[in-house]
XYZ file of C-alpha atoms in Angstrom:
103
model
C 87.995 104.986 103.749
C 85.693 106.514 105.960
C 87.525 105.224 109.306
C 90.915 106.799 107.609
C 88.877 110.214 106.932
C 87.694 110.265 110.471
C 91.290 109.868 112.090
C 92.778 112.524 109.865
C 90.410 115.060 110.196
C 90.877 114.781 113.835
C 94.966 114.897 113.143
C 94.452 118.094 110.877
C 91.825 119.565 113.664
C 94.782 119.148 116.500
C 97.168 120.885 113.751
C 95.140 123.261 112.776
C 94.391 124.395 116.740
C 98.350 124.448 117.047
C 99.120 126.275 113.968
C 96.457 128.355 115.432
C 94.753 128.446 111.978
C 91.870 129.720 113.383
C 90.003 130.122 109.606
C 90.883 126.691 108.448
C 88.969 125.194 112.018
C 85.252 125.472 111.620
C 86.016 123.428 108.025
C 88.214 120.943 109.510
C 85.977 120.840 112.796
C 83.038 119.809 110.592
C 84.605 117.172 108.565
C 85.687 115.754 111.753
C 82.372 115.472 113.415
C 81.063 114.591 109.987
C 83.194 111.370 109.394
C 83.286 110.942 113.410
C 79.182 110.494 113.813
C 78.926 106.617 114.770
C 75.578 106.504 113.657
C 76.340 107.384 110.100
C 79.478 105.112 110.182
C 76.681 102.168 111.735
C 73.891 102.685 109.086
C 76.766 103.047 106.203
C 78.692 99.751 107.324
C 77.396 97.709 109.949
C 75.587 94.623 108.970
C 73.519 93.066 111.525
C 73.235 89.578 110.089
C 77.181 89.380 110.358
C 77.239 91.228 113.563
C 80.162 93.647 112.079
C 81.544 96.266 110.065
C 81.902 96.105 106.049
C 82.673 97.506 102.805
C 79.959 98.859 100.996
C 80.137 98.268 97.034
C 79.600 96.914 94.285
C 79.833 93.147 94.558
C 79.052 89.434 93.529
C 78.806 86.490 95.378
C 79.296 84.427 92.389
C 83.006 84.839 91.393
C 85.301 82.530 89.464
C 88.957 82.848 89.438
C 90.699 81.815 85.643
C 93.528 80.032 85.518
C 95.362 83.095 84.082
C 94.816 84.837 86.927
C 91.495 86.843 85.981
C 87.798 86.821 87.666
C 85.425 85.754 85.661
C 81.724 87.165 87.598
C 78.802 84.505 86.921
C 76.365 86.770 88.677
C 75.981 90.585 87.728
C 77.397 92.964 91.161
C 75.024 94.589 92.840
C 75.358 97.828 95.385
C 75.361 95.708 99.239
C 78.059 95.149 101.876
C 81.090 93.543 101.196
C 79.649 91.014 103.842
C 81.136 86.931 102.663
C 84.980 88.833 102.699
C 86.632 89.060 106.645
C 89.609 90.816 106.587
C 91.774 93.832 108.209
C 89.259 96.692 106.689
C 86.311 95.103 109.252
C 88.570 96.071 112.370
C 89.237 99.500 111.260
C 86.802 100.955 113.416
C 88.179 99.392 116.398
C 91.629 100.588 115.559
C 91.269 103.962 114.127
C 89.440 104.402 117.748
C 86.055 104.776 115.999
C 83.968 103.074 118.535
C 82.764 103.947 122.008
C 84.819 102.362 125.201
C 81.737 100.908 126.420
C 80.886 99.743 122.839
């Protein structure tokens, strides 16, 4: 969510600086360096034991999926990084053009 928030806050910056809007830009202009600041986006997600970007939420390790199709958690969720799951939401940050060239 936070890669998405960061891409269009720079989109409504640019529209806002076209529409020349120029009362709407020193809100939009902080948002965007708000949900553009790496370091927040590194301490919030990154997870140096997997070497990449993750969810943060609450989640188990210790899952069971039912035959009907439910979960059934055998360990309580706790607050961590969505860090056992690999999937499109780890790249974000690469392609929402989060991260530094030289990165």
């Amino acid at each position: 969510m936070r890669c998405w928030m960061a891409m269009s806050s720079t989109v409504m910056l640019k529209l806002a600086k076209l529409a020349n809007a120029s009362d709407w830009i020193p809100t939009i202009q902080s948002d965007q360096i708000l949900f553009n600041n790496l370091t927040a986006l590194d301490q919030l997600h990154w997870s140096d034991s997997a070497k990449g970007y993750f969810d943060y939420g609450l989640h188990s390790y210790n899952v069971k999926m039912m035959d009907d199709g439910t979960r059934h958690v055998l360990t309580p969720p706790e607050y961590r990084l969505v860090d056992d799951v690999f999937g499109y939401v780890n790249i974000f940050p690469f392609l929402l053009r989060q991260l530094p060239a030289n990165f």
